[in-house]
Amino acid sequence: MALAPLGIQAPETATEHRRYADFFRRNGLSRETVMRAVGLTHQRSNVYFHDLLGALQETGRFRAACGAGCAYCCNTMVSLLPPEAFYLAAHVETAFAPEDSRALIARILDHDSRHRGKSGGQRFVERAACPMLDPETKFCRVHAARPLTCRAMHSGSLTACRKAWDERNAYIPAPSHRSFFEHTQVCYNAIGYTLEDLGLEMAPLEMNAALATIWTQERAFERWLAGERVFGLTATSEIASSDAPPPN
Ligand code: SF4
């Protein structure tokens, strides 16, 4: 039996690509427009996920088991595009009191020095919690600026997440719904293709390595905007291929 339509319009890559290309054609390529594009993408993603969750729940197809303070999925590798990395770096630099901001940057740099190159599976097995996660409250300290990858995470089973965590087994899958990931992929493709067409370095990067690059290089944003290969990091798609073996 065919499932009833959800009644919400899913974005698709060609249309979104045109939309981003038009945005940069009209407004130019600058720090301000890149930041605005990422901010608008996050806002649109919030609205879409809100509507999608409501529609999935109403039709009985999916109910999110995620809740505030549950952070099992914050112990893995997070992938993001360079514009998101600059957006997140700016948030960490400006959204906190100066001493808190400095402490968080130090924590991220330390985390990167200990975990650079590790796959998501390895990080999960080692319980390498994201340095942006508050260790006491288990809240994301950069919630408003978190990457699209984090926004896409919706588990349909707390039991599955807990089992994977207890057994340190990244291969126990938590049920989710493909629409969350399809939407995220469309956003990635659209903004990625647009900025790549404009000559900018554009590959999915591991979040902490990308932030560390931004904070340890001179004028990283200006050089990236001028078309320099600033990151030169291994794309996360390559890292993921060396995943941790499943336990016996
Ligand atoms: S950025 Fe926030 S949501 Fe994403 S993994 Fe880190 S703590 Fe979790």
PDB file of C-alpha atoms and ligand atoms in Angstrom:
ATOM      1  CA  MET A   1       0.000   0.000   0.000  1.00  0.00           C
ATOM      2  CA  ALA A   2       1.384   3.416  -0.984  1.00  0.00           C
ATOM      3  CA  LEU A   3       2.125   5.744   1.928  1.00  0.00           C
ATOM      4  CA  ALA A   4       0.117   8.956   2.109  1.00  0.00           C
ATOM      5  CA  PRO A   5       2.117  12.047   1.087  1.00  0.00           C
ATOM      6  CA  LEU A   6       3.587  13.966   4.010  1.00  0.00           C
ATOM      7  CA  GLY A   7       2.242  17.242   2.695  1.00  0.00           C
ATOM      8  CA  ILE A   8       5.535  19.108   2.926  1.00  0.00           C
ATOM      9  CA  GLN A   9       7.771  20.105   0.068  1.00  0.00           C
ATOM     10  CA  ALA A  10      11.188  18.416   0.206  1.00  0.00           C
ATOM     11  CA  PRO A  11      13.920  20.595  -1.316  1.00  0.00           C
ATOM     12  CA  GLU A  12      15.870  19.200  -4.254  1.00  0.00           C
ATOM     13  CA  THR A  13      19.440  19.880  -5.281  1.00  0.00           C
ATOM     14  CA  ALA A  14      19.006  21.571  -8.681  1.00  0.00           C
ATOM     15  CA  THR A  15      16.528  24.133  -7.334  1.00  0.00           C
ATOM     16  CA  GLU A  16      18.569  24.794  -4.207  1.00  0.00           C
ATOM     17  CA  HIS A  17      21.774  25.079  -6.234  1.00  0.00           C
ATOM     18  CA  ARG A  18      20.139  27.759  -8.407  1.00  0.00           C
ATOM     19  CA  ARG A  19      18.897  29.519  -5.286  1.00  0.00           C
ATOM     20  CA  TYR A  20      22.396  29.722  -3.735  1.00  0.00           C
ATOM     21  CA  ALA A  21      24.007  30.694  -7.045  1.00  0.00           C
ATOM     22  CA  ASP A  22      21.465  33.485  -7.398  1.00  0.00           C
ATOM     23  CA  PHE A  23      22.066  34.626  -3.816  1.00  0.00           C
ATOM     24  CA  PHE A  24      25.816  35.026  -4.392  1.00  0.00           C
ATOM     25  CA  ARG A  25      25.325  36.563  -7.848  1.00  0.00           C
ATOM     26  CA  ARG A  26      23.073  39.249  -6.372  1.00  0.00           C
ATOM     27  CA  ASN A  27      24.980  39.851  -3.131  1.00  0.00           C
ATOM     28  CA  GLY A  28      28.597  39.100  -4.045  1.00  0.00           C
ATOM     29  CA  LEU A  29      31.078  36.804  -2.344  1.00  0.00           C
ATOM     30  CA  SER A  30      32.282  38.138   1.015  1.00  0.00           C
ATOM     31  CA  ARG A  31      32.584  37.114   4.649  1.00  0.00           C
ATOM     32  CA  GLU A  32      29.170  38.628   5.273  1.00  0.00           C
ATOM     33  CA  THR A  33      27.402  36.773   2.459  1.00  0.00           C
ATOM     34  CA  VAL A  34      29.031  33.421   3.292  1.00  0.00           C
ATOM     35  CA  MET A  35      27.972  33.792   6.939  1.00  0.00           C
ATOM     36  CA  ARG A  36      24.480  34.832   5.898  1.00  0.00           C
ATOM     37  CA  ALA A  37      24.163  31.856   3.551  1.00  0.00           C
ATOM     38  CA  VAL A  38      25.124  29.427   6.325  1.00  0.00           C
ATOM     39  CA  GLY A  39      22.823  31.127   8.843  1.00  0.00           C
ATOM     40  CA  LEU A  40      19.896  31.028   6.425  1.00  0.00           C
ATOM     41  CA  THR A  41      20.606  27.374   5.628  1.00  0.00           C
ATOM     42  CA  HIS A  42      20.472  26.544   9.333  1.00  0.00           C
ATOM     43  CA  GLN A  43      17.210  28.452   9.761  1.00  0.00           C
ATOM     44  CA  ARG A  44      15.587  26.762   6.791  1.00  0.00           C
ATOM     45  CA  SER A  45      16.831  23.404   8.008  1.00  0.00           C
ATOM     46  CA  ASN A  46      15.246  24.060  11.442  1.00  0.00           C
ATOM     47  CA  VAL A  47      11.899  24.886   9.854  1.00  0.00           C
ATOM     48  CA  TYR A  48      12.002  21.891   7.510  1.00  0.00           C
ATOM     49  CA  PHE A  49      12.910  19.453  10.297  1.00  0.00           C
ATOM     50  CA  HIS A  50      10.228  20.899  12.543  1.00  0.00           C
ATOM     51  CA  ASP A  51       7.579  20.383   9.851  1.00  0.00           C
ATOM     52  CA  LEU A  52       8.965  17.003   8.852  1.00  0.00           C
ATOM     53  CA  LEU A  53       8.996  15.680  12.420  1.00  0.00           C
ATOM     54  CA  GLY A  54       5.409  16.839  12.875  1.00  0.00           C
ATOM     55  CA  ALA A  55       4.263  15.180   9.633  1.00  0.00           C
ATOM     56  CA  LEU A  56       6.118  11.923  10.338  1.00  0.00           C
ATOM     57  CA  GLN A  57       4.699  11.767  13.827  1.00  0.00           C
ATOM     58  CA  GLU A  58       1.168  12.578  12.677  1.00  0.00           C
ATOM     59  CA  THR A  59       1.245   9.825  10.070  1.00  0.00           C
ATOM     60  CA  GLY A  60       2.777   7.364  12.535  1.00  0.00           C
ATOM     61  CA  ARG A  61       5.913   6.829  10.443  1.00  0.00           C
ATOM     62  CA  PHE A  62       8.555   8.055  12.839  1.00  0.00           C
ATOM     63  CA  ARG A  63       8.807   9.434  16.331  1.00  0.00           C
ATOM     64  CA  ALA A  64      12.097  10.917  17.526  1.00  0.00           C
ATOM     65  CA  ALA A  65      13.425   9.436  20.747  1.00  0.00           C
ATOM     66  CA  CYS A  66      15.976  12.244  21.149  1.00  0.00           C
ATOM     67  CA  GLY A  67      15.757  14.576  24.134  1.00  0.00           C
ATOM     68  CA  ALA A  68      17.694  17.383  25.795  1.00  0.00           C
ATOM     69  CA  GLY A  69      20.722  16.054  27.639  1.00  0.00           C
ATOM     70  CA  CYS A  70      20.884  12.817  25.637  1.00  0.00           C
ATOM     71  CA  ALA A  71      24.155  12.903  23.765  1.00  0.00           C
ATOM     72  CA  TYR A  72      25.128   9.377  22.715  1.00  0.00           C
ATOM     73  CA  CYS A  73      25.540  10.544  19.109  1.00  0.00           C
ATOM     74  CA  CYS A  74      27.914  13.363  20.161  1.00  0.00           C
ATOM     75  CA  ASN A  75      30.727  10.814  20.493  1.00  0.00           C
ATOM     76  CA  THR A  76      31.601  10.361  16.870  1.00  0.00           C
ATOM     77  CA  MET A  77      33.111  12.179  13.903  1.00  0.00           C
ATOM     78  CA  VAL A  78      31.247  15.261  12.679  1.00  0.00           C
ATOM     79  CA  SER A  79      31.589  16.268   9.076  1.00  0.00           C
ATOM     80  CA  LEU A  80      31.088  19.832   7.846  1.00  0.00           C
ATOM     81  CA  LEU A  81      31.857  22.049   4.854  1.00  0.00           C
ATOM     82  CA  PRO A  82      34.382  24.936   5.050  1.00  0.00           C
ATOM     83  CA  PRO A  83      31.708  27.697   5.193  1.00  0.00           C
ATOM     84  CA  GLU A  84      30.079  25.931   8.146  1.00  0.00           C
ATOM     85  CA  ALA A  85      33.485  25.626   9.831  1.00  0.00           C
ATOM     86  CA  PHE A  86      34.059  29.395   9.523  1.00  0.00           C
ATOM     87  CA  TYR A  87      30.546  30.046  10.795  1.00  0.00           C
ATOM     88  CA  LEU A  88      31.084  27.774  13.806  1.00  0.00           C
ATOM     89  CA  ALA A  89      34.540  29.263  14.516  1.00  0.00           C
ATOM     90  CA  ALA A  90      33.038  32.784  14.534  1.00  0.00           C
ATOM     91  CA  HIS A  91      30.305  31.583  16.900  1.00  0.00           C
ATOM     92  CA  VAL A  92      32.820  30.079  19.340  1.00  0.00           C
ATOM     93  CA  GLU A  93      34.839  33.324  19.221  1.00  0.00           C
ATOM     94  CA  THR A  94      31.912  35.678  19.812  1.00  0.00           C
ATOM     95  CA  ALA A  95      29.001  33.949  21.558  1.00  0.00           C
ATOM     96  CA  PHE A  96      30.715  33.495  24.926  1.00  0.00           C
ATOM     97  CA  ALA A  97      32.524  35.616  27.489  1.00  0.00           C
ATOM     98  CA  PRO A  98      36.176  35.989  26.315  1.00  0.00           C
ATOM     99  CA  GLU A  99      37.580  33.591  28.953  1.00  0.00           C
ATOM    100  CA  ASP A 100      34.929  30.944  28.151  1.00  0.00           C
ATOM    101  CA  SER A 101      35.615  31.324  24.464  1.00  0.00           C
ATOM    102  CA  ARG A 102      39.378  30.907  25.013  1.00  0.00           C
ATOM    103  CA  ALA A 103      38.768  27.828  27.181  1.00  0.00           C
ATOM    104  CA  LEU A 104      36.519  26.231  24.559  1.00  0.00           C
ATOM    105  CA  ILE A 105      39.048  26.898  21.784  1.00  0.00           C
ATOM    106  CA  ALA A 106      41.785  25.303  23.921  1.00  0.00           C
ATOM    107  CA  ARG A 107      39.536  22.297  24.538  1.00  0.00           C
ATOM    108  CA  ILE A 108      38.842  21.876  20.813  1.00  0.00           C
ATOM    109  CA  LEU A 109      42.540  22.158  19.917  1.00  0.00           C
ATOM    110  CA  ASP A 110      43.431  19.591  22.572  1.00  0.00           C
ATOM    111  CA  HIS A 111      40.708  17.227  21.337  1.00  0.00           C
ATOM    112  CA  ASP A 112      41.956  17.586  17.775  1.00  0.00           C
ATOM    113  CA  SER A 113      45.543  16.848  18.786  1.00  0.00           C
ATOM    114  CA  ARG A 114      44.416  13.589  20.413  1.00  0.00           C
ATOM    115  CA  HIS A 115      41.884  12.393  17.836  1.00  0.00           C
ATOM    116  CA  ARG A 116      42.843  13.778  14.409  1.00  0.00           C
ATOM    117  CA  GLY A 117      42.327  11.180  11.678  1.00  0.00           C
ATOM    118  CA  LYS A 118      40.235   8.787  13.751  1.00  0.00           C
ATOM    119  CA  SER A 119      37.055   7.443  12.197  1.00  0.00           C
ATOM    120  CA  GLY A 120      33.594   7.923  13.663  1.00  0.00           C
ATOM    121  CA  GLY A 121      33.603   4.303  14.822  1.00  0.00           C
ATOM    122  CA  GLN A 122      36.935   4.656  16.630  1.00  0.00           C
ATOM    123  CA  ARG A 123      35.764   7.820  18.374  1.00  0.00           C
ATOM    124  CA  PHE A 124      32.552   6.140  19.444  1.00  0.00           C
ATOM    125  CA  VAL A 125      34.358   3.102  20.848  1.00  0.00           C
ATOM    126  CA  GLU A 126      36.790   5.385  22.708  1.00  0.00           C
ATOM    127  CA  ARG A 127      33.911   7.616  23.873  1.00  0.00           C
ATOM    128  CA  ALA A 128      35.713  10.636  22.490  1.00  0.00           C
ATOM    129  CA  ALA A 129      32.983  13.122  23.358  1.00  0.00           C
ATOM    130  CA  CYS A 130      32.744  16.175  21.136  1.00  0.00           C
ATOM    131  CA  PRO A 131      34.615  19.040  22.845  1.00  0.00           C
ATOM    132  CA  MET A 132      31.560  21.243  22.298  1.00  0.00           C
ATOM    133  CA  LEU A 133      29.477  18.971  24.521  1.00  0.00           C
ATOM    134  CA  ASP A 134      29.081  20.203  28.096  1.00  0.00           C
ATOM    135  CA  PRO A 135      30.368  17.234  30.140  1.00  0.00           C
ATOM    136  CA  GLU A 136      27.923  17.872  32.993  1.00  0.00           C
ATOM    137  CA  THR A 137      24.641  18.883  31.359  1.00  0.00           C
ATOM    138  CA  LYS A 138      25.316  16.989  28.087  1.00  0.00           C
ATOM    139  CA  PHE A 139      24.011  20.033  26.216  1.00  0.00           C
ATOM    140  CA  CYS A 140      25.633  21.206  23.008  1.00  0.00           C
ATOM    141  CA  ARG A 141      27.362  24.497  23.833  1.00  0.00           C
ATOM    142  CA  VAL A 142      27.180  25.620  20.211  1.00  0.00           C
ATOM    143  CA  HIS A 143      23.627  24.457  19.561  1.00  0.00           C
ATOM    144  CA  ALA A 144      22.661  27.533  17.500  1.00  0.00           C
ATOM    145  CA  ALA A 145      25.666  27.139  15.194  1.00  0.00           C
ATOM    146  CA  ARG A 146      26.045  23.344  15.115  1.00  0.00           C
ATOM    147  CA  PRO A 147      26.708  21.833  11.692  1.00  0.00           C
ATOM    148  CA  LEU A 148      24.027  20.384   9.435  1.00  0.00           C
ATOM    149  CA  THR A 149      25.312  16.870  10.166  1.00  0.00           C
ATOM    150  CA  CYS A 150      24.412  17.286  13.837  1.00  0.00           C
ATOM    151  CA  ARG A 151      21.008  18.741  12.905  1.00  0.00           C
ATOM    152  CA  ALA A 152      20.256  15.641  10.814  1.00  0.00           C
ATOM    153  CA  MET A 153      20.688  13.217  13.717  1.00  0.00           C
ATOM    154  CA  HIS A 154      17.317  11.844  14.842  1.00  0.00           C
ATOM    155  CA  SER A 155      17.090   8.481  16.519  1.00  0.00           C
ATOM    156  CA  GLY A 156      13.862   6.514  16.669  1.00  0.00           C
ATOM    157  CA  SER A 157      15.071   4.286  19.505  1.00  0.00           C
ATOM    158  CA  LEU A 158      16.697   5.311  22.750  1.00  0.00           C
ATOM    159  CA  THR A 159      17.109   1.603  23.499  1.00  0.00           C
ATOM    160  CA  ALA A 160      19.276   1.125  20.400  1.00  0.00           C
ATOM    161  CA  CYS A 161      21.399   4.206  21.176  1.00  0.00           C
ATOM    162  CA  ARG A 162      21.894   3.063  24.770  1.00  0.00           C
ATOM    163  CA  LYS A 163      22.777  -0.489  23.716  1.00  0.00           C
ATOM    164  CA  ALA A 164      25.383   0.773  21.230  1.00  0.00           C
ATOM    165  CA  TRP A 165      26.837   2.991  23.932  1.00  0.00           C
ATOM    166  CA  ASP A 166      26.874   0.324  26.650  1.00  0.00           C
ATOM    167  CA  GLU A 167      28.472  -2.227  24.319  1.00  0.00           C
ATOM    168  CA  ARG A 168      30.830   0.345  22.703  1.00  0.00           C
ATOM    169  CA  ASN A 169      29.580  -0.938  19.374  1.00  0.00           C
ATOM    170  CA  ALA A 170      29.192   1.660  16.638  1.00  0.00           C
ATOM    171  CA  TYR A 171      27.595  -1.001  14.416  1.00  0.00           C
ATOM    172  CA  ILE A 172      24.327  -1.194  16.339  1.00  0.00           C
ATOM    173  CA  PRO A 173      22.076   0.961  14.170  1.00  0.00           C
ATOM    174  CA  ALA A 174      19.538   3.370  15.616  1.00  0.00           C
ATOM    175  CA  PRO A 175      16.485   3.579  13.348  1.00  0.00           C
ATOM    176  CA  SER A 176      16.007   6.972  11.733  1.00  0.00           C
ATOM    177  CA  HIS A 177      14.194   8.362   8.706  1.00  0.00           C
ATOM    178  CA  ARG A 178      15.904   8.887   5.355  1.00  0.00           C
ATOM    179  CA  SER A 179      14.310  12.339   4.866  1.00  0.00           C
ATOM    180  CA  PHE A 180      16.607  13.882   7.496  1.00  0.00           C
ATOM    181  CA  PHE A 181      19.721  12.757   5.655  1.00  0.00           C
ATOM    182  CA  GLU A 182      18.352  13.467   2.187  1.00  0.00           C
ATOM    183  CA  HIS A 183      17.584  17.031   3.229  1.00  0.00           C
ATOM    184  CA  THR A 184      21.071  17.500   4.673  1.00  0.00           C
ATOM    185  CA  GLN A 185      22.653  16.086   1.527  1.00  0.00           C
ATOM    186  CA  VAL A 186      20.644  18.505  -0.635  1.00  0.00           C
ATOM    187  CA  CYS A 187      21.839  21.470   1.467  1.00  0.00           C
ATOM    188  CA  TYR A 188      25.440  20.243   1.309  1.00  0.00           C
ATOM    189  CA  ASN A 189      25.305  19.719  -2.426  1.00  0.00           C
ATOM    190  CA  ALA A 190      23.633  23.040  -3.134  1.00  0.00           C
ATOM    191  CA  ILE A 191      25.966  25.240  -1.087  1.00  0.00           C
ATOM    192  CA  GLY A 192      28.958  23.048  -1.926  1.00  0.00           C
ATOM    193  CA  TYR A 193      28.455  23.107  -5.708  1.00  0.00           C
ATOM    194  CA  THR A 194      27.768  26.849  -5.654  1.00  0.00           C
ATOM    195  CA  LEU A 195      30.950  27.799  -3.794  1.00  0.00           C
ATOM    196  CA  GLU A 196      33.011  25.239  -5.696  1.00  0.00           C
ATOM    197  CA  ASP A 197      31.782  26.807  -8.953  1.00  0.00           C
ATOM    198  CA  LEU A 198      33.091  30.115  -7.561  1.00  0.00           C
ATOM    199  CA  GLY A 199      36.540  28.511  -7.137  1.00  0.00           C
ATOM    200  CA  LEU A 200      36.554  27.874  -3.391  1.00  0.00           C
ATOM    201  CA  GLU A 201      37.995  24.832  -1.586  1.00  0.00           C
ATOM    202  CA  MET A 202      34.996  22.672  -0.806  1.00  0.00           C
ATOM    203  CA  ALA A 203      35.198  19.192   0.715  1.00  0.00           C
ATOM    204  CA  PRO A 204      33.525  17.660   3.769  1.00  0.00           C
ATOM    205  CA  LEU A 205      35.982  18.062   6.650  1.00  0.00           C
ATOM    206  CA  GLU A 206      36.217  16.689  10.170  1.00  0.00           C
ATOM    207  CA  MET A 207      34.887  19.456  12.410  1.00  0.00           C
ATOM    208  CA  ASN A 208      37.655  19.789  15.005  1.00  0.00           C
ATOM    209  CA  ALA A 209      40.486  19.520  12.476  1.00  0.00           C
ATOM    210  CA  ALA A 210      38.822  22.231  10.374  1.00  0.00           C
ATOM    211  CA  LEU A 211      38.412  24.526  13.406  1.00  0.00           C
ATOM    212  CA  ALA A 212      42.015  23.924  14.476  1.00  0.00           C
ATOM    213  CA  THR A 213      43.168  24.861  10.964  1.00  0.00           C
ATOM    214  CA  ILE A 214      41.181  28.094  11.122  1.00  0.00           C
ATOM    215  CA  TRP A 215      42.630  29.035  14.517  1.00  0.00           C
ATOM    216  CA  THR A 216      46.236  28.146  13.767  1.00  0.00           C
ATOM    217  CA  GLN A 217      46.605  29.734  10.352  1.00  0.00           C
ATOM    218  CA  GLU A 218      46.972  33.411   9.506  1.00  0.00           C
ATOM    219  CA  ARG A 219      43.978  35.002   7.777  1.00  0.00           C
ATOM    220  CA  ALA A 220      42.447  31.633   7.008  1.00  0.00           C
ATOM    221  CA  PHE A 221      39.086  33.042   5.906  1.00  0.00           C
ATOM    222  CA  GLU A 222      40.501  35.703   3.570  1.00  0.00           C
ATOM    223  CA  ARG A 223      42.849  33.199   1.945  1.00  0.00           C
ATOM    224  CA  TRP A 224      40.060  30.624   1.554  1.00  0.00           C
ATOM    225  CA  LEU A 225      37.827  33.305   0.032  1.00  0.00           C
ATOM    226  CA  ALA A 226      40.609  34.144  -2.420  1.00  0.00           C
ATOM    227  CA  GLY A 227      40.571  30.525  -3.615  1.00  0.00           C
ATOM    228  CA  GLU A 228      43.583  29.174  -1.659  1.00  0.00           C
ATOM    229  CA  ARG A 229      43.560  25.546  -0.493  1.00  0.00           C
ATOM    230  CA  VAL A 230      43.692  26.469   3.192  1.00  0.00           C
ATOM    231  CA  PHE A 231      42.496  23.257   4.785  1.00  0.00           C
ATOM    232  CA  GLY A 232      44.311  20.555   2.858  1.00  0.00           C
ATOM    233  CA  LEU A 233      42.738  18.057   5.259  1.00  0.00           C
ATOM    234  CA  THR A 234      41.661  14.537   4.490  1.00  0.00           C
ATOM    235  CA  ALA A 235      38.005  14.598   3.464  1.00  0.00           C
ATOM    236  CA  THR A 236      35.809  12.791   5.988  1.00  0.00           C
ATOM    237  CA  SER A 237      34.658  10.429   3.250  1.00  0.00           C
ATOM    238  CA  GLU A 238      38.235   9.062   3.207  1.00  0.00           C
ATOM    239  CA  ILE A 239      38.505   8.804   6.992  1.00  0.00           C
ATOM    240  CA  ALA A 240      35.198   6.962   7.268  1.00  0.00           C
ATOM    241  CA  SER A 241      36.542   4.165   5.045  1.00  0.00           C
ATOM    242  CA  SER A 242      38.983   3.161   7.800  1.00  0.00           C
ATOM    243  CA  ASP A 243      36.272   2.546  10.359  1.00  0.00           C
ATOM    244  CA  ALA A 244      36.822   0.634  13.601  1.00  0.00           C
ATOM    245  CA  PRO A 245      36.208  -3.112  13.226  1.00  0.00           C
ATOM    246  CA  PRO A 246      33.032  -4.440  14.826  1.00  0.00           C
ATOM    247  CA  PRO A 247      33.621  -6.217  18.155  1.00  0.00           C
ATOM    248  CA  ASN A 248      33.731 -10.030  18.104  1.00  0.00           C
TER     249      ASN A 248
HETATM  250  S1  SF4 B   1      28.578  20.155  17.794  1.00  0.00           S
HETATM  251 FE1  SF4 B   1      27.024  19.872  19.399  1.00  0.00          FE
HETATM  252  S2  SF4 B   1      25.470  18.507  18.501  1.00  0.00           S
HETATM  253 FE2  SF4 B   1      27.328  18.346  17.235  1.00  0.00          FE
HETATM  254  S3  SF4 B   1      28.478  16.592  18.061  1.00  0.00           S
HETATM  255 FE3  SF4 B   1      29.248  18.453  19.102  1.00  0.00          FE
HETATM  256  S4  SF4 B   1      28.033  18.631  20.979  1.00  0.00           S
HETATM  257 FE4  SF4 B   1      26.935  17.200  19.615  1.00  0.00          FE
END
